[in-house]
PDB file of C-alpha atoms and ligand atoms in Angstrom:
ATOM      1  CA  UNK A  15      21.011  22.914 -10.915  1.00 96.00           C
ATOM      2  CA  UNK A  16      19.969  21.015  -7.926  1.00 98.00           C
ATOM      3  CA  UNK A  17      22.623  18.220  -8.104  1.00 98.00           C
ATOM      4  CA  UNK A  18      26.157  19.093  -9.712  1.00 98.00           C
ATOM      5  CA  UNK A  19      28.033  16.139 -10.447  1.00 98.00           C
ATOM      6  CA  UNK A  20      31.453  17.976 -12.270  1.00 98.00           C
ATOM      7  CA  UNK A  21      34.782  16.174 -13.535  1.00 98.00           C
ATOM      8  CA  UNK A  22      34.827  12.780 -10.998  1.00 98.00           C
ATOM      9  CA  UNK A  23      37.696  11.233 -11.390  1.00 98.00           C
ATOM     10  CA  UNK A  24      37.887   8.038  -8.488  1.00 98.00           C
ATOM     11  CA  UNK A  25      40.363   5.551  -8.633  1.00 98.00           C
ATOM     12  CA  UNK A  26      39.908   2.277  -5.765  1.00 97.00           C
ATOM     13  CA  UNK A  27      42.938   1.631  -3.993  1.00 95.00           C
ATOM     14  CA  UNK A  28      45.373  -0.673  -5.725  1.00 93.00           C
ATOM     15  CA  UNK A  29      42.992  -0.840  -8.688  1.00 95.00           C
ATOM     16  CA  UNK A  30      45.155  -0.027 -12.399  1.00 95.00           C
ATOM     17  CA  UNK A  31      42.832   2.461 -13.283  1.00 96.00           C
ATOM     18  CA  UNK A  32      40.634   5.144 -12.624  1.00 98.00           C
ATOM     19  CA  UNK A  33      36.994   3.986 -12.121  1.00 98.00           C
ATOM     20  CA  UNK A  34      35.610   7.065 -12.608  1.00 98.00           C
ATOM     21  CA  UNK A  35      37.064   9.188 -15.489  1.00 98.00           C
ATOM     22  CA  UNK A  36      35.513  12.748 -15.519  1.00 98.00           C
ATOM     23  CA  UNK A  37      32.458  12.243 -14.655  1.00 98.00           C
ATOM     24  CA  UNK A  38      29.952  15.427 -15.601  1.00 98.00           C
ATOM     25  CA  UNK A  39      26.091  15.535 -15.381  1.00 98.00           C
ATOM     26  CA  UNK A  40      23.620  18.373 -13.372  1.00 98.00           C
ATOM     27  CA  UNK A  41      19.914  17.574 -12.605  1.00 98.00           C
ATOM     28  CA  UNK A  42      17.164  19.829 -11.381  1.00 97.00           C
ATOM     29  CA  UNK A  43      15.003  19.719  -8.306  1.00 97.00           C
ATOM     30  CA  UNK A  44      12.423  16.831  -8.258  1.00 97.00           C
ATOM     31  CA  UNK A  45      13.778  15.379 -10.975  1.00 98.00           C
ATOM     32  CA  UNK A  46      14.657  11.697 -11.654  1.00 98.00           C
ATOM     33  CA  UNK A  47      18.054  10.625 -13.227  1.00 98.00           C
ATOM     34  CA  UNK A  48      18.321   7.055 -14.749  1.00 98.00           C
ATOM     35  CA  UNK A  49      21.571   5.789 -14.676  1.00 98.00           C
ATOM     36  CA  UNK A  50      22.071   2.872 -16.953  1.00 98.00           C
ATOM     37  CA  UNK A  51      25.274   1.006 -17.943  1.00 97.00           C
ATOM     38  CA  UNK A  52      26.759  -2.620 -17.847  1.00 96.00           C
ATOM     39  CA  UNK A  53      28.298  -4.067 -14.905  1.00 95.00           C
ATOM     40  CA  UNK A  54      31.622  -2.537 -13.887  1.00 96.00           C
ATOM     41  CA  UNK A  55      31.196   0.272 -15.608  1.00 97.00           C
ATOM     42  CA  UNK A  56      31.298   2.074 -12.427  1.00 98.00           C
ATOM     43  CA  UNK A  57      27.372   2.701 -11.215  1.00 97.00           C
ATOM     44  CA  UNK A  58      27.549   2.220  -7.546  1.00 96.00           C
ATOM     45  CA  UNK A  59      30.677   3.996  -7.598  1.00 97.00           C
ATOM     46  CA  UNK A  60      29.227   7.167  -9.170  1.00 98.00           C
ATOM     47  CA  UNK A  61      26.745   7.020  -6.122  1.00 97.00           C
ATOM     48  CA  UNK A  62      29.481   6.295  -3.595  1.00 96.00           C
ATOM     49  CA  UNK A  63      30.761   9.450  -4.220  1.00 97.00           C
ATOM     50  CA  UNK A  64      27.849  11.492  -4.278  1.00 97.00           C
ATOM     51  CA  UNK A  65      27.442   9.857  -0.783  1.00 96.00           C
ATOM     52  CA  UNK A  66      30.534  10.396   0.369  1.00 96.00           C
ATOM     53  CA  UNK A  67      31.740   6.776   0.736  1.00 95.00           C
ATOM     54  CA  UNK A  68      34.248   7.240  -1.370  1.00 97.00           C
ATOM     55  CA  UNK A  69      36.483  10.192  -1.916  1.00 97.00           C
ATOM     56  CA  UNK A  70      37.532  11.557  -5.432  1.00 98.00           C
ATOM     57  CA  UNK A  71      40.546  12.428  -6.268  1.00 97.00           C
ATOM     58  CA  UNK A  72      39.386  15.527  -8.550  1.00 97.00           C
ATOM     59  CA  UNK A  73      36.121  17.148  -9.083  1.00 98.00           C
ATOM     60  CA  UNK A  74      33.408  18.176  -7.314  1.00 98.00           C
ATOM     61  CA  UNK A  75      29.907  17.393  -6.313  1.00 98.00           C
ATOM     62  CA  UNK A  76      27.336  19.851  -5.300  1.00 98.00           C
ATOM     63  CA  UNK A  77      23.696  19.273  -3.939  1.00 97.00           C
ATOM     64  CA  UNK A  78      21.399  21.994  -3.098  1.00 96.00           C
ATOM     65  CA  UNK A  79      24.005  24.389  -3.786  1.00 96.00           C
ATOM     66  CA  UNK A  80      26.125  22.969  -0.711  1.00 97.00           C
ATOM     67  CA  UNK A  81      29.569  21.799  -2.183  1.00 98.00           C
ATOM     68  CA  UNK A  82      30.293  17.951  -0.424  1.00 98.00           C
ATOM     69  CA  UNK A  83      33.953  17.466  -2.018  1.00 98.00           C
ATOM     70  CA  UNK A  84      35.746  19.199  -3.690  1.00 97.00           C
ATOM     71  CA  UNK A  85      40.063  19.288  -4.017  1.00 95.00           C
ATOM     72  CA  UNK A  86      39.589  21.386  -0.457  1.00 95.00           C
ATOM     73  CA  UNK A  87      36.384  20.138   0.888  1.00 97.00           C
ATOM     74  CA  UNK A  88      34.904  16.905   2.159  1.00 98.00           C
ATOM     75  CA  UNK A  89      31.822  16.077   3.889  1.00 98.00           C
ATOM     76  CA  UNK A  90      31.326  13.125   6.233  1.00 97.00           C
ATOM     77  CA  UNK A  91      28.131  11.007   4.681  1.00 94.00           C
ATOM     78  CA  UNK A  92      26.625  11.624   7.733  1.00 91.00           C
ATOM     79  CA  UNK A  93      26.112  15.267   7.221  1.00 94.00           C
ATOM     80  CA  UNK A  94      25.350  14.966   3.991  1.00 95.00           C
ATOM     81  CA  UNK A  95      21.904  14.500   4.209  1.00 93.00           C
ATOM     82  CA  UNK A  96      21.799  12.052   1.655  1.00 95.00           C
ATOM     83  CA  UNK A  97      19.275   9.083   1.249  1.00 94.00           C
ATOM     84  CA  UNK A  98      20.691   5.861  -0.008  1.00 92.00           C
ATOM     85  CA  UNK A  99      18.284   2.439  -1.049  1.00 91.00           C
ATOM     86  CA  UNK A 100      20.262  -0.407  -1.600  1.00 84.00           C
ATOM     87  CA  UNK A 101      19.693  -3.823  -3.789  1.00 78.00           C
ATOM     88  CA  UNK A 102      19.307  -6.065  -0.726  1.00 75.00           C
ATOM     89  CA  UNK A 103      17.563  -3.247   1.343  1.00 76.00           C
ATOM     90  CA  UNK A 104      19.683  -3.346   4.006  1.00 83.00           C
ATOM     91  CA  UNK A 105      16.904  -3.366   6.653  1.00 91.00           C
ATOM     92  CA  UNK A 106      17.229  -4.254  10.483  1.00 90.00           C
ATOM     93  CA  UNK A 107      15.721  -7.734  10.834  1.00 89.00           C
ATOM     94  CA  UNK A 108      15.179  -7.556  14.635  1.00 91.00           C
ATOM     95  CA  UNK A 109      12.635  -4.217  14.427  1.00 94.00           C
ATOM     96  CA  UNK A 110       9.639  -3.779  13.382  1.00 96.00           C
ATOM     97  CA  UNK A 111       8.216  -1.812  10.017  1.00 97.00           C
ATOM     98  CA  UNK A 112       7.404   1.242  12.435  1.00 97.00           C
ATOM     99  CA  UNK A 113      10.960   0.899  13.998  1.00 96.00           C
ATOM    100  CA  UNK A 114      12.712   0.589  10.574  1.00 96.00           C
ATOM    101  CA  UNK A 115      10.892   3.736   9.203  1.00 96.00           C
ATOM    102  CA  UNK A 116      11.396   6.105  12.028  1.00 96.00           C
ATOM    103  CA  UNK A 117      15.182   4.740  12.762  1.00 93.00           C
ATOM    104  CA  UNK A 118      16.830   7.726  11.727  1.00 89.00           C
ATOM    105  CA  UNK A 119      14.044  10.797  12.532  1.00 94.00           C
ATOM    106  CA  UNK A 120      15.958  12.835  15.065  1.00 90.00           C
ATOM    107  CA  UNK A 121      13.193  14.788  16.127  1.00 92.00           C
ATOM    108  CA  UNK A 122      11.053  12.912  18.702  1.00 93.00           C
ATOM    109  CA  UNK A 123       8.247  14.875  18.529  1.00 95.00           C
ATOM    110  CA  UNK A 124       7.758  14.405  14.772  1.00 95.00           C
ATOM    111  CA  UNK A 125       8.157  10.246  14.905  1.00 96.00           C
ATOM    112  CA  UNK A 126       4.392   9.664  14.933  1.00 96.00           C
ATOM    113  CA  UNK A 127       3.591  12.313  12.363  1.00 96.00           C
ATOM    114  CA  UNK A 128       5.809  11.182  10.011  1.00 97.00           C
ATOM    115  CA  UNK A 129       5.435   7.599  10.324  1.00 97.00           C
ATOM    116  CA  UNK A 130       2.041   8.075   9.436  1.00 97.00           C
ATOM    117  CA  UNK A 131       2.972  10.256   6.521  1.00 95.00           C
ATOM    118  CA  UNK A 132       5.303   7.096   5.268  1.00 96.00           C
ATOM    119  CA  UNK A 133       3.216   4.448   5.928  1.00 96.00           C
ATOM    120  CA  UNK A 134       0.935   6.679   3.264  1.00 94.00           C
ATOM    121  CA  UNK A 135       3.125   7.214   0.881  1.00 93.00           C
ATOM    122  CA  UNK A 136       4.394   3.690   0.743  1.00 93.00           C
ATOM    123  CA  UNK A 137       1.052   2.019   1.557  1.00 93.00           C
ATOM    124  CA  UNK A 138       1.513  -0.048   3.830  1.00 95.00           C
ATOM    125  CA  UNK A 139      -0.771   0.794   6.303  1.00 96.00           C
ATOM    126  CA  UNK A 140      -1.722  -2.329   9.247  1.00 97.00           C
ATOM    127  CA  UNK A 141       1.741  -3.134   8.752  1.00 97.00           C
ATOM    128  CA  UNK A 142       4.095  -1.097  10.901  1.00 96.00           C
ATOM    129  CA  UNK A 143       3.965  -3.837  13.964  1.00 97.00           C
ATOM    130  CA  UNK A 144       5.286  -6.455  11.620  1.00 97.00           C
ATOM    131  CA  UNK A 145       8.977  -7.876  11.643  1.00 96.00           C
ATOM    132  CA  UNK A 146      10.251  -7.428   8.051  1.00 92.00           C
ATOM    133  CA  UNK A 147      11.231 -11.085   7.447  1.00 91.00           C
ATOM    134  CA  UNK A 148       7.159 -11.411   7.379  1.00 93.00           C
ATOM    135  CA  UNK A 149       6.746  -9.281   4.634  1.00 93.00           C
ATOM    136  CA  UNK A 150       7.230  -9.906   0.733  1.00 89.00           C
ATOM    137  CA  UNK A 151      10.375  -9.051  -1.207  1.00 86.00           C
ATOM    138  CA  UNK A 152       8.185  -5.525  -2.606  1.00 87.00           C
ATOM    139  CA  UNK A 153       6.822  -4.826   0.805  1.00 91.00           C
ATOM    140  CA  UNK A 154      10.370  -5.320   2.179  1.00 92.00           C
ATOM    141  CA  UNK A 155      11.609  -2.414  -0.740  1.00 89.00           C
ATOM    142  CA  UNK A 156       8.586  -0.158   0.394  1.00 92.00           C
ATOM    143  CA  UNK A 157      10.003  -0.492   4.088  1.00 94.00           C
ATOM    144  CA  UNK A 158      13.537   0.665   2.776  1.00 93.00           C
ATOM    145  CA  UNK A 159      12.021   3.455   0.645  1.00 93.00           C
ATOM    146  CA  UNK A 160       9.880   5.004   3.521  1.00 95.00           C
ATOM    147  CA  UNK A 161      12.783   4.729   5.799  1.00 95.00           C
ATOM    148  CA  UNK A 162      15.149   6.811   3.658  1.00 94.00           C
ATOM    149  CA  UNK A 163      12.513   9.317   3.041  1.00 95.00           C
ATOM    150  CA  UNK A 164      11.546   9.450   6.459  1.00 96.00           C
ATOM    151  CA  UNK A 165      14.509  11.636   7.498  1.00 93.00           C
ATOM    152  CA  UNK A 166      13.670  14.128   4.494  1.00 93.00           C
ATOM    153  CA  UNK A 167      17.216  13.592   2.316  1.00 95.00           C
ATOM    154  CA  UNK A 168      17.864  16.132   0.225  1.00 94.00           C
ATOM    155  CA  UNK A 169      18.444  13.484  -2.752  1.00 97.00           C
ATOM    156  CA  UNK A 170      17.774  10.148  -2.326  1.00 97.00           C
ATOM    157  CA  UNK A 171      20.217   7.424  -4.566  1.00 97.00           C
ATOM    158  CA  UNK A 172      19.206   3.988  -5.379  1.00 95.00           C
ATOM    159  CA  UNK A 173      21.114   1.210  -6.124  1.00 94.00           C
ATOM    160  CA  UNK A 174      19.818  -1.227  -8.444  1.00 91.00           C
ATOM    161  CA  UNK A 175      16.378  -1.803  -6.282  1.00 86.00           C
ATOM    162  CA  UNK A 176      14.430  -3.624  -8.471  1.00 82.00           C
ATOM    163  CA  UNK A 177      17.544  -6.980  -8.812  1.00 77.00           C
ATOM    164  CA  UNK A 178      16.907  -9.064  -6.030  1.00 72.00           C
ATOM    165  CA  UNK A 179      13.032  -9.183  -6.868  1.00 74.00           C
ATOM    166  CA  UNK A 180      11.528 -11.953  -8.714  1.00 76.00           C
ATOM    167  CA  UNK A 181      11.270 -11.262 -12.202  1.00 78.00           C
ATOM    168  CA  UNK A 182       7.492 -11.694 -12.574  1.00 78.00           C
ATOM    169  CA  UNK A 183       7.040  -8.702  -9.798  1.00 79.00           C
ATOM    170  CA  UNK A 184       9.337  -6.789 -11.045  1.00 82.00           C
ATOM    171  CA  UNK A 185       6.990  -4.474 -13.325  1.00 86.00           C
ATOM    172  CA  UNK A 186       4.604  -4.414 -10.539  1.00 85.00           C
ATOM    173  CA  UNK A 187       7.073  -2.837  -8.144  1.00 85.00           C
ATOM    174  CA  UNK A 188       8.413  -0.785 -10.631  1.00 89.00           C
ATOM    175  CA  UNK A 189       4.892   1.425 -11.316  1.00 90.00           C
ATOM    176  CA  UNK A 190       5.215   1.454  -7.246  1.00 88.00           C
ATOM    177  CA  UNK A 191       8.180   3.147  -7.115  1.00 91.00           C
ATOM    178  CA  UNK A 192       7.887   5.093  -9.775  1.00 94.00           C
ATOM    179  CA  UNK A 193       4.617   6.330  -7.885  1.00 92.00           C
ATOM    180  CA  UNK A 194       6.154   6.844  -4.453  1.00 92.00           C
ATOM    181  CA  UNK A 195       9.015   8.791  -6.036  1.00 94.00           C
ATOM    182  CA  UNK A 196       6.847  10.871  -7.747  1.00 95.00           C
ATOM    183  CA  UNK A 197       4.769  11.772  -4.977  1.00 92.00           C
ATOM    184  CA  UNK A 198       7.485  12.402  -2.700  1.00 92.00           C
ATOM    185  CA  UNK A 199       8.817  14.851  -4.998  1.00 94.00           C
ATOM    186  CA  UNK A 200      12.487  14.104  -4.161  1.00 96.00           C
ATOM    187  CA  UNK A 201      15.418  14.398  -6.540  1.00 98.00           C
ATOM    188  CA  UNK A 202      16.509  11.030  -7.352  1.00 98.00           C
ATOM    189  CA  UNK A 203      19.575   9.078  -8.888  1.00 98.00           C
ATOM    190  CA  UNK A 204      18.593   5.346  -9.601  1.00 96.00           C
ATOM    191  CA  UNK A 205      21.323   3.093 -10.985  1.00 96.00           C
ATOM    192  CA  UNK A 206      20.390  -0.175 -12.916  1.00 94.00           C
ATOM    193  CA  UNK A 207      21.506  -2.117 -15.796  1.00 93.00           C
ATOM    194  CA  UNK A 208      18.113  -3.010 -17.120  1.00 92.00           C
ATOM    195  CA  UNK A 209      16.951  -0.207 -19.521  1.00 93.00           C
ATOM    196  CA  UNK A 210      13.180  -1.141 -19.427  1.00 92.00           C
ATOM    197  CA  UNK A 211      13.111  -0.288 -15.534  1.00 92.00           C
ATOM    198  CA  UNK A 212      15.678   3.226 -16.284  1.00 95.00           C
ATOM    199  CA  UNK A 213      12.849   4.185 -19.668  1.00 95.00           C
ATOM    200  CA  UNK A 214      10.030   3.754 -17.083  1.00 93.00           C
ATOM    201  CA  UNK A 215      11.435   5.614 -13.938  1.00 95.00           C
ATOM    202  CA  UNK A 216      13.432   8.653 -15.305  1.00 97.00           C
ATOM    203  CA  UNK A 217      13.168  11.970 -16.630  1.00 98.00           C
ATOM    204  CA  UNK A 218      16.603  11.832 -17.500  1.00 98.00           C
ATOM    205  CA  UNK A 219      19.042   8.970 -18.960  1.00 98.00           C
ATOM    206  CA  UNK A 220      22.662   8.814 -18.424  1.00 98.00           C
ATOM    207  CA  UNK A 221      24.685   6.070 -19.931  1.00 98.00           C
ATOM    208  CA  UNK A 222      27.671   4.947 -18.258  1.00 98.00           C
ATOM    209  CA  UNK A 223      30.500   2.660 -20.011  1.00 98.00           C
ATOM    210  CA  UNK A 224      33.709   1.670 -18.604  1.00 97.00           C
ATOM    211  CA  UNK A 225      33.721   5.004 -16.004  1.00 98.00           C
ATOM    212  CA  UNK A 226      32.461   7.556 -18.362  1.00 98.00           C
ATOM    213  CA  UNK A 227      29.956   8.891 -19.445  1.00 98.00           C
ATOM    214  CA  UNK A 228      28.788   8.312 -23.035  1.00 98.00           C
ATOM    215  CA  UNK A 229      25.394   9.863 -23.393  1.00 98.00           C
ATOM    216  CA  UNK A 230      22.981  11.903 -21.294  1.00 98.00           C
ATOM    217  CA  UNK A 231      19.369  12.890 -22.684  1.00 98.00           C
ATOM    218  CA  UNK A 232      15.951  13.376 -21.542  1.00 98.00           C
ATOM    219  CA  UNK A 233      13.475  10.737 -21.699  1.00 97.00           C
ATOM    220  CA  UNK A 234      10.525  10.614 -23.892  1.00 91.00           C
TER     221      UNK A 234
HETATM  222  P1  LIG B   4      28.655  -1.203 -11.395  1.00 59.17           P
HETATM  223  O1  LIG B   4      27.880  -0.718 -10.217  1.00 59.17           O
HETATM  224  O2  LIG B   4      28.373  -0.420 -12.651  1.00 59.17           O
HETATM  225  O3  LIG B   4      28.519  -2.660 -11.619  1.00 59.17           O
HETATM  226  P2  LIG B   4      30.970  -0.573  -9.763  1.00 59.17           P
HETATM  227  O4  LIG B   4      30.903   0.893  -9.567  1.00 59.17           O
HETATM  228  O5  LIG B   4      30.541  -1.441  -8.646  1.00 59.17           O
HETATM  229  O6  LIG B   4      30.206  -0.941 -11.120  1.00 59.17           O
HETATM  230  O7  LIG B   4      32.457  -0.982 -10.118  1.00 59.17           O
HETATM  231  C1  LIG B   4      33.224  -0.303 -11.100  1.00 59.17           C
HETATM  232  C2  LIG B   4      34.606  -0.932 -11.160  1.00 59.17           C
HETATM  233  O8  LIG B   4      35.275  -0.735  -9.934  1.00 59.17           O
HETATM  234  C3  LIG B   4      34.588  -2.430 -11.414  1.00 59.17           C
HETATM  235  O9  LIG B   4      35.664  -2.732 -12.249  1.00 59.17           O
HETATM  236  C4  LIG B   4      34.805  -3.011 -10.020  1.00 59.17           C
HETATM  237  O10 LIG B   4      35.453  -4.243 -10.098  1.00 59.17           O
HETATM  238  C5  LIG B   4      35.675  -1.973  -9.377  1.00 59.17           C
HETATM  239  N1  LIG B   4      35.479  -1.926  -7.914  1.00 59.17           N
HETATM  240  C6  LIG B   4      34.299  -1.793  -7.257  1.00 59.17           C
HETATM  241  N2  LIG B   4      34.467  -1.739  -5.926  1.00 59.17           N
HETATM  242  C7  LIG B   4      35.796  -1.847  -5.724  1.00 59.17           C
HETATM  243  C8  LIG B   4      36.638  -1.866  -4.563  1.00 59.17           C
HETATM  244  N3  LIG B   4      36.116  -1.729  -3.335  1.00 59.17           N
HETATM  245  N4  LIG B   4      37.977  -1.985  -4.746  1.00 59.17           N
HETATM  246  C9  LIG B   4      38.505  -2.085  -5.968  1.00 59.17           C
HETATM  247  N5  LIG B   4      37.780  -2.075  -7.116  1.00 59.17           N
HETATM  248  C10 LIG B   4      36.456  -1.967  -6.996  1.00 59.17           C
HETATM  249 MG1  LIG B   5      26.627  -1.776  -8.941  1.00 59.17          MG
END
């Protein structure tokens, strides 16, 4: 399996209990995993770890077949090639859409090339001289998207991307991403609490409740 998620358990300093309580679940390459639960039932957190933001305290998690933590191991986030889209985007106000979507490509050379290739995929070509505070909230999330897949993660996580849009753009953006992931081909974890948006995005469902898991299943 591509991604090997295997007995989390993650407890938050000075927090009562554990947040995570064995969490288990594998995915394969180029797939999408829905992860749907209530909030506080520990969402982010299961992508925090995966990231490497947080450390567990047992378990493992694999990607790729390289082993990020582990009781012996930890990887810095950094070198973990992960891609992360947040709910408020997180993108850098003073640069423009090129700037924002080539931030982190290391390799000079391959800046205009791959802008290009992102600007496709996300379509938002004409744009890439604009400041990001003059775009819409969806154009804003395309930005963020094509950033994180501009540096070629090996997965990229998302964290409840669809929350701070207005409600009546929400499908709109939804069929978007659902089209961008697809033809990027990357392996995906998407976190939300709204199960129309996890039904329309994923090949596979996992429920989480009060840092477990209580059901995993593919989507049809
Ligand atoms: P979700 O994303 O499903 O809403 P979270 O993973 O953010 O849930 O949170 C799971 C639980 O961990 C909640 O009870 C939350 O209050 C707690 N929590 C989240 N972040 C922290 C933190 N930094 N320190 C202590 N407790 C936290
Ligand atoms: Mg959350």
């Amino acid at each position: 399996m591509y991604l090997e998620v295997k007995d989390l358990c993650f407890r938050y300093k000075n927090a009562k209990e554990d947040t995570l309580k064995n969490i288990s679940f594998s995915l394969s390459e180029g797939s999408i995993l829905g992860v749907l639960g209530d909030s506080g039932s520990g969402k982010s957190t299961i992508l925090r770890v995966i990231a490497g933001l947080e450390k567990p305290y047992s378990g493992y998690v694999k990607v790729n077949s390289n082993l990020f933590c582990s009781d012996k191991v930890f990887v810095q986030p950094e070198k973990r090639d992960i891609g992360m889209v947040f709910q408020d985007y997180a993108l850098f106000p003073h640069m423009t859409v090129k700037k924002n979507i080539v931030f982190g490509v290391k390799d000079k050379s391959k800046k205009e090339y791959i802008l290009k290739e992102m600007l496709d995929l996300v379509n938002l070509n004409g744009f890439e001289n604009r400041y990001t505070y003059e775009l819409s909230g969806g154009q804003q999330q395309r930005v963020a998207l094509a950033r994180s897949l501009a540096r070629k993660p090996s997965i990229l996580l998302l964290d409840e991307p669809f929350s701070s849009l207005d409600a009546s753009l929400q499908e709109k953006i939804r069929n978007e991403l659902n089209e961008i992931l697809r033809a990027s081909k990357i392996t995906a974890v998407f976190v939300s609490h709204n199960i129309v948006d996890v039904k329309a995005i994923s090949d596979y469902i996992l429920i989480c409740r009060d840092g477990m898991v209580v059901d995993f299943y593919k989507n049809i």
